Short mmCIF file of C-alpha atoms and ligand atoms in Angstrom, two decimals:
data_model
loop_
_atom_site.label_atom_id
_atom_site.label_comp_id
_atom_site.label_asym_id
_atom_site.label_seq_id
_atom_site.Cartn_x
_atom_site.Cartn_y
_atom_site.Cartn_z
CA MET A 1 62.01 19.71 11.91
CA ASN A 2 62.90 21.92 9.02
CA LYS A 3 66.52 21.59 7.92
CA ASP A 4 68.65 24.75 8.06
CA LYS A 5 69.56 26.33 4.63
CA LEU A 6 72.75 28.04 3.74
CA ARG A 7 73.22 30.05 0.58
CA PHE A 8 76.85 30.59 -0.61
CA VAL A 9 78.68 31.65 -3.67
CA ILE A 10 81.86 30.29 -5.21
CA VAL A 11 84.09 32.90 -6.84
CA GLY A 12 87.58 32.99 -8.27
CA HIS A 13 89.70 33.48 -11.47
CA VAL A 14 88.40 31.64 -14.61
CA ASP A 15 89.73 28.13 -14.92
CA HIS A 16 90.70 27.91 -11.28
CA GLY A 17 88.16 25.22 -10.73
CA LYS A 18 84.83 26.56 -9.71
CA SER A 19 82.68 24.17 -11.83
CA THR A 20 84.85 21.26 -10.89
CA LEU A 21 84.45 22.09 -7.15
CA ILE A 22 80.69 22.32 -7.59
CA GLY A 23 80.47 19.03 -9.42
CA ARG A 24 82.67 17.43 -6.67
CA LEU A 25 80.50 18.75 -3.89
CA LEU A 26 77.42 17.48 -5.52
CA PHE A 27 78.94 14.10 -6.28
CA ASP A 28 80.63 13.57 -2.93
CA THR A 29 77.66 14.37 -0.97
CA GLY A 30 75.62 11.82 -2.87
CA SER A 31 73.38 14.55 -4.32
CA LEU A 32 73.47 13.41 -7.90
CA PRO A 33 71.11 10.78 -9.04
CA GLU A 34 72.71 7.53 -10.18
CA GLU A 35 71.50 7.84 -13.71
CA LYS A 36 73.00 11.32 -14.00
CA ILE A 37 76.43 10.02 -12.89
CA LYS A 38 76.24 7.27 -15.49
CA GLU A 39 75.23 9.65 -18.29
CA ILE A 40 78.20 11.98 -17.42
CA LYS A 41 80.66 9.09 -17.14
CA GLU A 42 79.49 7.86 -20.64
CA ILE A 43 79.85 11.43 -22.16
CA CYS A 44 83.43 11.63 -20.65
CA LYS A 45 84.27 8.14 -21.89
CA SER A 46 83.05 8.86 -25.46
CA LEU A 47 85.39 11.86 -25.43
CA GLY A 48 88.15 9.58 -24.33
CA LYS A 49 88.41 11.23 -20.93
CA GLU A 50 88.23 10.10 -17.39
CA MET A 51 85.34 11.51 -15.26
CA GLU A 52 85.47 15.31 -15.35
CA PHE A 53 83.53 16.94 -12.53
CA GLY A 54 83.21 20.12 -14.40
CA TYR A 55 80.86 18.39 -16.86
CA VAL A 56 78.37 17.89 -13.97
CA MET A 57 77.92 21.63 -14.11
CA ASP A 58 77.93 21.92 -17.94
CA HIS A 59 75.39 19.13 -17.86
CA LEU A 60 73.13 20.87 -15.34
CA GLU A 61 73.66 24.00 -17.35
CA GLU A 62 72.11 22.48 -20.60
CA GLU A 63 69.09 21.29 -18.51
CA ARG A 64 68.79 24.69 -17.04
CA MET A 65 68.64 26.27 -20.42
CA GLN A 66 65.97 23.88 -21.34
CA GLY A 67 64.25 24.68 -18.20
CA ILE A 68 63.83 21.15 -17.16
CA THR A 69 64.97 20.48 -13.58
CA ILE A 70 67.10 23.12 -12.14
CA GLU A 71 65.91 26.56 -11.25
CA THR A 72 67.78 29.53 -12.68
CA ALA A 73 71.30 30.15 -11.26
CA GLN A 74 71.04 28.08 -8.21
CA THR A 75 72.36 24.51 -7.47
CA PHE A 76 71.32 22.53 -4.39
CA PHE A 77 72.85 19.89 -2.39
CA GLY A 78 72.37 18.53 1.11
CA THR A 79 73.96 16.84 4.03
CA LYS A 80 72.45 15.34 7.17
CA THR A 81 72.43 18.69 8.86
CA ARG A 82 71.68 21.18 6.27
CA ASP A 83 70.67 22.03 2.66
CA TYR A 84 72.97 24.18 0.57
CA ILE A 85 72.19 26.50 -2.22
CA ILE A 86 75.06 27.47 -4.43
CA ILE A 87 74.31 30.78 -6.09
CA ASP A 88 75.98 31.10 -9.37
CA ALA A 89 77.97 34.22 -10.12
CA PRO A 90 78.77 34.15 -13.82
CA GLY A 91 76.60 37.12 -14.46
CA HIS A 92 78.28 39.60 -12.25
CA VAL A 93 75.82 42.42 -12.90
CA GLU A 94 72.80 40.37 -11.95
CA PHE A 95 74.65 38.82 -9.00
CA THR A 96 75.73 42.17 -7.57
CA LYS A 97 72.28 43.72 -8.15
CA ASN A 98 70.62 40.78 -6.47
CA MET A 99 73.00 40.89 -3.57
CA VAL A 100 72.46 44.61 -2.77
CA THR A 101 68.75 44.65 -3.44
CA GLY A 102 68.43 41.44 -1.27
CA ALA A 103 66.87 39.21 -3.98
CA SER A 104 69.58 36.55 -3.45
CA GLN A 105 71.51 37.09 -0.40
CA ALA A 106 74.63 34.80 -0.14
CA GLU A 107 75.48 34.25 3.47
CA ALA A 108 78.99 32.97 2.74
CA ALA A 109 81.53 32.55 0.02
CA LEU A 110 84.32 30.19 -1.17
CA LEU A 111 87.14 31.98 -2.91
CA ILE A 112 89.04 29.59 -5.13
CA VAL A 113 92.69 30.13 -6.18
CA ASP A 114 94.81 27.74 -8.37
CA ALA A 115 97.90 26.53 -6.56
CA SER A 116 100.05 26.61 -9.60
CA GLU A 117 98.90 30.10 -10.69
CA GLY A 118 98.33 31.97 -7.46
CA VAL A 119 96.31 35.19 -7.23
CA LYS A 120 95.22 36.59 -10.48
CA GLU A 121 93.43 39.64 -11.54
CA GLN A 122 89.86 38.14 -11.24
CA THR A 123 90.77 36.69 -7.79
CA LYS A 124 91.16 40.26 -6.70
CA ARG A 125 88.10 41.71 -8.32
CA HIS A 126 85.97 38.90 -6.90
CA ALA A 127 87.35 39.39 -3.38
CA TYR A 128 86.76 43.01 -3.73
CA LEU A 129 83.22 42.43 -4.67
CA LEU A 130 82.76 40.16 -1.61
CA GLY A 131 84.03 42.92 0.57
CA LEU A 132 81.76 45.44 -1.10
CA LEU A 133 78.75 43.25 -0.39
CA GLY A 134 79.61 42.96 3.27
CA LEU A 135 80.17 39.11 3.23
CA LYS A 136 82.15 38.22 6.32
CA GLN A 137 82.02 34.46 6.18
CA ILE A 138 84.70 33.59 3.65
CA VAL A 139 86.88 30.52 3.20
CA VAL A 140 89.75 30.23 0.74
CA VAL A 141 90.45 27.11 -1.12
CA ILE A 142 93.73 26.58 -2.81
CA ASN A 143 92.86 24.19 -5.63
CA LYS A 144 94.84 21.82 -7.93
CA MET A 145 97.26 20.83 -5.18
CA ASP A 146 97.99 17.72 -7.33
CA LEU A 147 99.58 20.06 -9.91
CA VAL A 148 102.14 21.31 -7.38
CA ASN A 149 102.91 17.73 -5.86
CA HIS A 150 100.79 18.57 -2.74
CA ASP A 151 103.72 20.63 -1.59
CA GLU A 152 103.25 22.47 1.68
CA LYS A 153 105.81 25.15 0.97
CA ARG A 154 103.85 26.05 -2.29
CA PHE A 155 100.61 26.10 -0.29
CA MET A 156 102.09 28.40 2.29
CA GLY A 157 103.37 30.67 -0.40
CA VAL A 158 100.02 31.09 -2.14
CA LYS A 159 98.19 31.30 1.23
CA LYS A 160 100.49 34.25 2.24
CA GLU A 161 99.88 35.94 -1.08
CA VAL A 162 96.05 35.59 -0.76
CA LEU A 163 95.97 36.63 2.75
CA LYS A 164 98.13 39.71 2.16
CA PHE A 165 95.73 40.89 -0.37
CA LEU A 166 92.53 40.06 1.43
CA ASN A 167 93.74 41.63 4.68
CA GLU A 168 94.47 44.85 2.76
CA ILE A 169 90.79 45.04 1.85
CA ASP A 170 89.68 43.98 5.36
CA ILE A 171 88.60 40.36 4.49
CA HIS A 172 89.72 37.88 7.09
CA PRO A 173 88.96 34.31 5.90
CA LEU A 174 88.04 31.64 8.47
CA TYR A 175 90.25 29.00 6.88
CA VAL A 176 92.53 28.46 3.89
CA ILE A 177 92.24 24.87 2.71
CA PRO A 178 94.55 22.94 0.34
CA ILE A 179 92.26 20.92 -2.05
CA SER A 180 92.20 19.09 -5.38
CA ALA A 181 88.60 19.39 -6.66
CA LYS A 182 89.63 17.01 -9.51
CA ASN A 183 90.78 14.23 -7.26
CA GLY A 184 88.48 14.96 -4.30
CA ASP A 185 91.22 15.85 -1.80
CA ASN A 186 89.89 17.55 1.39
CA ILE A 187 86.39 18.22 -0.22
CA THR A 188 84.31 15.88 1.91
CA SER A 189 87.01 13.79 3.59
CA PRO A 190 90.58 14.68 4.65
CA SER A 191 93.33 13.60 2.14
CA SER A 192 96.52 11.65 2.88
CA ASN A 193 98.11 13.46 0.00
CA VAL A 194 98.21 16.62 2.05
CA SER A 195 98.75 14.93 5.53
CA TRP A 196 100.67 18.03 6.78
CA TYR A 197 97.31 19.86 6.75
CA THR A 198 95.23 19.45 9.87
CA GLY A 199 92.32 21.95 9.38
CA PRO A 200 88.84 21.28 8.11
CA THR A 201 87.67 19.90 4.84
CA VAL A 202 85.61 22.16 2.52
CA LEU A 203 82.44 20.46 3.71
CA GLU A 204 83.44 20.84 7.30
CA ALA A 205 84.12 24.52 6.72
CA LEU A 206 80.68 24.85 5.09
CA GLU A 207 78.88 23.08 8.00
CA GLY A 208 80.68 25.46 10.25
CA PHE A 209 79.15 28.63 8.52
CA LYS A 210 76.39 30.28 10.35
CA THR A 211 73.13 30.79 8.70
CA SER A 212 71.45 34.20 9.32
CA SER A 213 69.42 33.65 12.52
CA SER A 214 65.70 33.45 12.41
CA PRO A 215 63.80 36.80 12.61
CA LEU A 216 61.91 35.40 15.79
CA LYS A 217 65.28 35.11 17.69
CA LYS A 218 66.28 38.78 17.02
CA PRO A 219 65.21 41.69 19.13
CA LEU A 220 61.88 43.33 18.58
CA ARG A 221 61.60 45.82 15.64
CA PHE A 222 58.00 47.01 14.99
CA ILE A 223 58.01 49.33 11.97
CA VAL A 224 55.22 51.92 12.06
CA GLN A 225 53.23 52.29 8.94
CA ASP A 226 50.36 54.49 10.00
CA VAL A 227 48.56 55.94 13.07
CA LEU A 228 44.85 55.73 13.00
CA ASN A 229 42.66 57.87 15.19
CA PHE A 230 39.29 56.29 15.90
CA ASP A 231 37.77 56.28 19.40
CA LYS A 232 41.23 55.19 20.43
CA ARG A 233 44.52 55.84 18.70
CA ILE A 234 45.99 52.69 17.01
CA VAL A 235 49.49 52.46 15.77
CA VAL A 236 49.58 50.08 12.77
CA GLY A 237 52.74 48.35 11.55
CA ARG A 238 54.55 45.21 11.12
CA VAL A 239 56.67 43.08 13.49
CA GLU A 240 59.75 42.64 11.35
CA THR A 241 61.72 40.69 13.98
CA GLY A 242 61.19 39.52 17.60
CA LYS A 243 57.99 39.52 19.43
CA LEU A 244 55.55 42.19 20.51
CA LYS A 245 53.66 41.47 23.82
CA THR A 246 50.78 43.21 25.58
CA GLY A 247 51.96 44.88 28.71
CA SER A 248 55.61 45.02 27.67
CA GLN A 249 57.67 48.12 27.87
CA ILE A 250 58.70 49.64 24.56
CA THR A 251 60.84 52.47 23.24
CA VAL A 252 59.89 54.55 20.29
CA PHE A 253 62.72 55.61 17.94
CA PRO A 254 64.03 58.20 16.93
CA SER A 255 62.47 60.04 19.91
CA GLY A 256 63.65 57.44 22.56
CA GLU A 257 60.41 57.89 24.53
CA LYS A 258 59.24 54.98 26.61
CA THR A 259 55.82 53.54 27.23
CA ILE A 260 53.90 50.26 27.71
CA VAL A 261 51.82 48.32 25.25
CA ASN A 262 48.11 48.65 26.32
CA SER A 263 46.71 46.30 23.88
CA LEU A 264 47.25 44.65 20.41
CA GLU A 265 44.56 45.16 17.98
CA GLU A 266 43.45 42.96 15.02
CA TYR A 267 40.10 43.03 13.47
CA GLY A 268 38.00 43.02 16.60
CA ARG A 269 40.35 40.65 18.30
CA THR A 270 43.04 41.64 20.95
CA PRO A 271 45.77 39.12 20.81
CA GLU A 272 48.34 39.01 23.70
CA LEU A 273 51.26 38.31 21.22
CA ALA A 274 52.46 39.16 17.64
CA GLU A 275 55.52 37.57 16.23
CA ALA A 276 57.90 38.41 13.35
CA GLY A 277 56.10 38.55 9.99
CA LYS A 278 52.81 39.76 11.60
CA SER A 279 51.02 43.05 10.78
CA VAL A 280 49.11 44.41 13.78
CA GLY A 281 47.88 47.46 15.54
CA LEU A 282 48.86 48.51 18.98
CA THR A 283 47.68 51.13 21.70
CA THR A 284 49.91 52.53 24.31
CA ILE A 285 49.30 53.52 27.92
CA ASP A 286 50.84 56.99 27.51
CA LYS A 287 49.92 59.31 24.62
CA LEU A 288 53.31 59.67 22.88
CA PHE A 289 53.81 61.36 19.52
CA ILE A 290 54.23 58.42 17.07
CA GLU A 291 54.31 58.67 13.36
CA ARG A 292 54.86 56.65 10.25
CA GLY A 293 58.56 55.81 9.88
CA ASN A 294 59.05 55.28 13.64
CA VAL A 295 60.63 51.97 14.92
CA ILE A 296 59.38 50.50 18.19
CA VAL A 297 61.69 48.27 20.15
CA ASP A 298 61.89 46.45 23.49
CA GLY A 299 64.36 46.23 26.19
CA GLY A 300 67.33 44.75 24.30
CA ARG A 301 69.96 46.39 22.04
CA PRO A 302 68.65 49.59 20.53
CA PRO A 303 68.97 50.57 16.80
CA ALA A 304 71.23 53.55 15.82
CA VAL A 305 69.83 56.94 15.16
CA SER A 306 72.12 58.73 12.77
CA ASP A 307 72.22 61.16 9.87
CA ARG A 308 75.34 59.42 8.49
CA LEU A 309 75.69 55.95 7.24
CA ARG A 310 78.17 53.98 5.38
CA ALA A 311 76.71 51.78 2.55
CA SER A 312 77.39 49.70 -0.48
CA LEU A 313 75.10 50.55 -3.32
CA PHE A 314 74.25 49.51 -6.86
CA TRP A 315 73.39 52.22 -9.20
CA MET A 316 70.83 51.22 -11.85
CA ASP A 317 69.94 54.37 -13.72
CA LYS A 318 71.28 55.68 -17.03
CA LYS A 319 71.89 59.16 -15.62
CA PRO A 320 74.80 59.01 -13.24
CA TYR A 321 74.93 60.38 -9.81
CA ARG A 322 77.06 63.36 -9.48
CA LYS A 323 78.24 64.70 -6.00
CA GLY A 324 75.96 67.42 -4.78
CA GLU A 325 72.69 66.03 -6.09
CA THR A 326 69.97 65.44 -3.49
CA LEU A 327 68.10 62.10 -3.60
CA ARG A 328 65.24 60.52 -1.73
CA LEU A 329 66.17 57.63 0.48
CA ARG A 330 63.53 55.12 1.61
CA LEU A 331 64.49 52.74 4.37
CA ALA A 332 61.72 50.60 5.98
CA THR A 333 58.85 53.28 6.15
CA GLN A 334 61.18 56.12 6.61
CA GLU A 335 61.58 58.69 3.77
CA ILE A 336 64.15 61.35 3.92
CA ASN A 337 66.25 63.47 1.56
CA CYS A 338 69.95 62.68 1.34
CA GLU A 339 73.22 63.33 -0.34
CA ILE A 340 76.05 60.91 -1.18
CA GLU A 341 78.73 62.74 0.66
CA GLU A 342 81.68 60.62 -0.12
CA ILE A 343 82.25 58.07 -2.92
CA GLU A 344 85.07 55.97 -1.44
CA SER A 345 85.42 53.41 -4.23
CA VAL A 346 83.59 52.31 -7.37
CA GLN A 347 83.65 48.86 -9.07
CA ASP A 348 82.18 48.24 -12.53
CA SER A 349 79.82 45.33 -11.82
CA SER A 350 80.22 43.71 -15.27
CA THR A 351 83.94 43.64 -15.51
CA LEU A 352 84.50 43.91 -11.64
CA GLU A 353 87.16 46.38 -12.47
CA LEU A 354 87.99 48.74 -9.63
CA LEU A 355 87.54 52.05 -11.21
CA SER A 356 88.98 54.58 -8.88
CA GLU A 357 88.96 55.77 -5.32
CA ASN A 358 87.39 58.96 -4.19
CA GLN A 359 85.55 59.98 -7.41
CA ASP A 360 82.79 62.31 -8.01
CA GLU A 361 80.26 60.16 -9.85
CA ILE A 362 78.59 56.74 -9.92
CA LYS A 363 77.39 55.40 -13.28
CA ASN A 364 74.81 52.80 -14.37
CA ARG A 365 75.65 49.34 -13.21
CA GLU A 366 78.37 50.48 -10.94
CA ALA A 367 78.73 49.31 -7.33
CA ALA A 368 80.10 51.82 -4.83
CA HIS A 369 81.22 52.02 -1.21
CA VAL A 370 79.80 55.41 -0.12
CA VAL A 371 78.96 57.64 2.92
CA ILE A 372 75.46 59.02 2.85
CA LYS A 373 74.38 62.18 4.71
CA THR A 374 70.60 62.30 5.44
CA PHE A 375 68.97 65.72 6.07
CA LYS A 376 67.34 64.32 9.23
CA PRO A 377 68.35 61.38 11.51
CA LEU A 378 67.34 57.91 10.47
CA VAL A 379 66.64 54.80 12.61
CA VAL A 380 69.07 52.40 11.02
CA GLU A 381 70.94 49.18 11.56
CA LEU A 382 73.71 47.07 9.91
CA PHE A 383 72.29 44.91 7.15
CA ASN A 384 74.09 41.96 8.60
CA GLU A 385 72.19 42.42 11.84
CA ILE A 386 68.60 43.50 10.96
CA GLU A 387 68.06 43.22 7.21
CA GLU A 388 64.75 45.19 7.40
CA LEU A 389 66.44 48.34 8.70
CA GLY A 390 69.81 47.89 6.88
CA ARG A 391 68.49 47.90 3.26
CA PHE A 392 67.43 51.00 1.43
CA VAL A 393 66.56 52.39 -1.98
CA LEU A 394 67.46 55.74 -3.50
CA SER A 395 65.23 57.66 -5.98
CA ARG A 396 64.88 60.71 -8.08
CA GLU A 397 61.36 60.29 -9.69
CA ASP A 398 62.09 56.61 -10.07
CA THR A 399 64.27 54.24 -8.14
CA VAL A 400 67.94 54.82 -9.17
CA ALA A 401 69.82 52.70 -6.74
CA GLY A 402 69.55 49.94 -3.99
CA GLY A 403 71.83 49.57 -1.15
CA ILE A 404 72.82 47.88 2.13
CA VAL A 405 74.17 49.61 5.29
CA THR A 406 77.66 48.51 6.23
CA GLY A 407 78.38 50.94 8.92
CA VAL A 408 76.60 53.58 11.19
P1 LIG B 501 86.17 27.36 -13.74
O1 LIG B 501 86.34 28.09 -14.97
O2 LIG B 501 86.66 28.03 -12.46
O3 LIG B 501 84.74 26.80 -13.52
O4 LIG B 501 87.18 26.04 -13.82
P2 LIG B 501 86.79 24.60 -14.16
O5 LIG B 501 86.15 23.84 -13.02
O6 LIG B 501 86.18 24.49 -15.43
O7 LIG B 501 88.28 24.00 -14.33
C1 LIG B 501 89.07 24.45 -15.29
C2 LIG B 501 90.12 23.32 -15.63
O8 LIG B 501 90.88 22.99 -14.53
C3 LIG B 501 89.46 22.04 -16.05
O9 LIG B 501 90.17 21.47 -17.18
C4 LIG B 501 89.54 21.20 -14.87
O10 LIG B 501 89.51 19.79 -15.11
C5 LIG B 501 90.78 21.62 -14.30
N1 LIG B 501 90.82 21.39 -12.82
C6 LIG B 501 89.89 21.69 -11.86
N2 LIG B 501 90.24 21.21 -10.60
C7 LIG B 501 91.40 20.67 -10.72
C8 LIG B 501 92.38 19.99 -9.84
O11 LIG B 501 92.06 20.01 -8.58
N3 LIG B 501 93.49 19.50 -10.32
C9 LIG B 501 93.82 19.47 -11.74
N4 LIG B 501 94.87 19.00 -12.12
N5 LIG B 501 93.03 20.06 -12.64
C10 LIG B 501 91.87 20.77 -12.17
#
């Protein structure tokens, strides 16, 4: 059986221990080859230091630059149950862009905070970015507990500070874990140094994260690409999620009209079933008006039909967006004119500085929380639920922004 994969990102203020934690996770899960460990130990020894787990990352970094073993900006490790992909976030611009355009979608995040320093500017900026990207599975780790004598009071103080800030931006972490990345406390095994803590270790928390469920298990979403009129009328499209069956009842959106699948059509074959990922044609029992851009679903939860959507977007054009301008929105095979009605907040994706709230423009490389008004209703869903109907691009002549739907 194929093992589950979970993609996550580690963020936090500089020097709070990201690299050390990654090195630890790789080491403690036995994901580093013996000779690599030896090499790193020797480097540390020659520098007159004890084993530094941050070096694991520096070391992998070097190899990455030479392009030998590790693919760009991703680090892998595995457990019995699952493989993990850690997505690096040093280049915020690339990371933000990849997240909103779906190129590297992290499903979860660890936010690291130094126990002796507490919440810092970048802790806030990173957390804000996570919120903007709609990441809901977040665990906070309070690192360097060894520097504060593993003191429970200190932990509770920092925990309170972090939660206060996170809750203000509507982030509700699943756990807050006291750790020492350096010493390996609460990373893969519980630590007697913090025996007052009874929650999960970092690895247990990771194992508890949910991976996005397989497209096959989701409700049917058949996205219409074209309608061909031969001797019979064939609706051509792609089964993005779920299963399409001959004889099953379907509803066409946005109209909401119902009919039954008469046949599935595929180059002279008429299969009974087409599953997620498959492009296929279909004929219906009733002659409904169906056109490109429509979405066909079966009995379960219906998609939303709306002319207003809340979204996070990444602007990637030199010419800024100014309120009032009309743009073309493409979502699945739907194409509709739209306006950005409200710009609720804007964050510079290179410095992660929160620029201002309720402004009138969005500039190159900025990420923004917005409300979009489309000139006709769209069939749309939350990105977290059905990716294919929750991701869009905006264009003038060329593409100017990519975005994800966070609310309908
Ligand atoms: P990054 O900038 O977030 O990647 O932070 P690093 O992992 O490079 O760590 C910054 C410094 O903090 C390094 O000198 C680490 O050795 C040190 N450090 C990281 N974790 C711990 C910890 O748990 N305890 C102590 N005492 N030092 C730590």
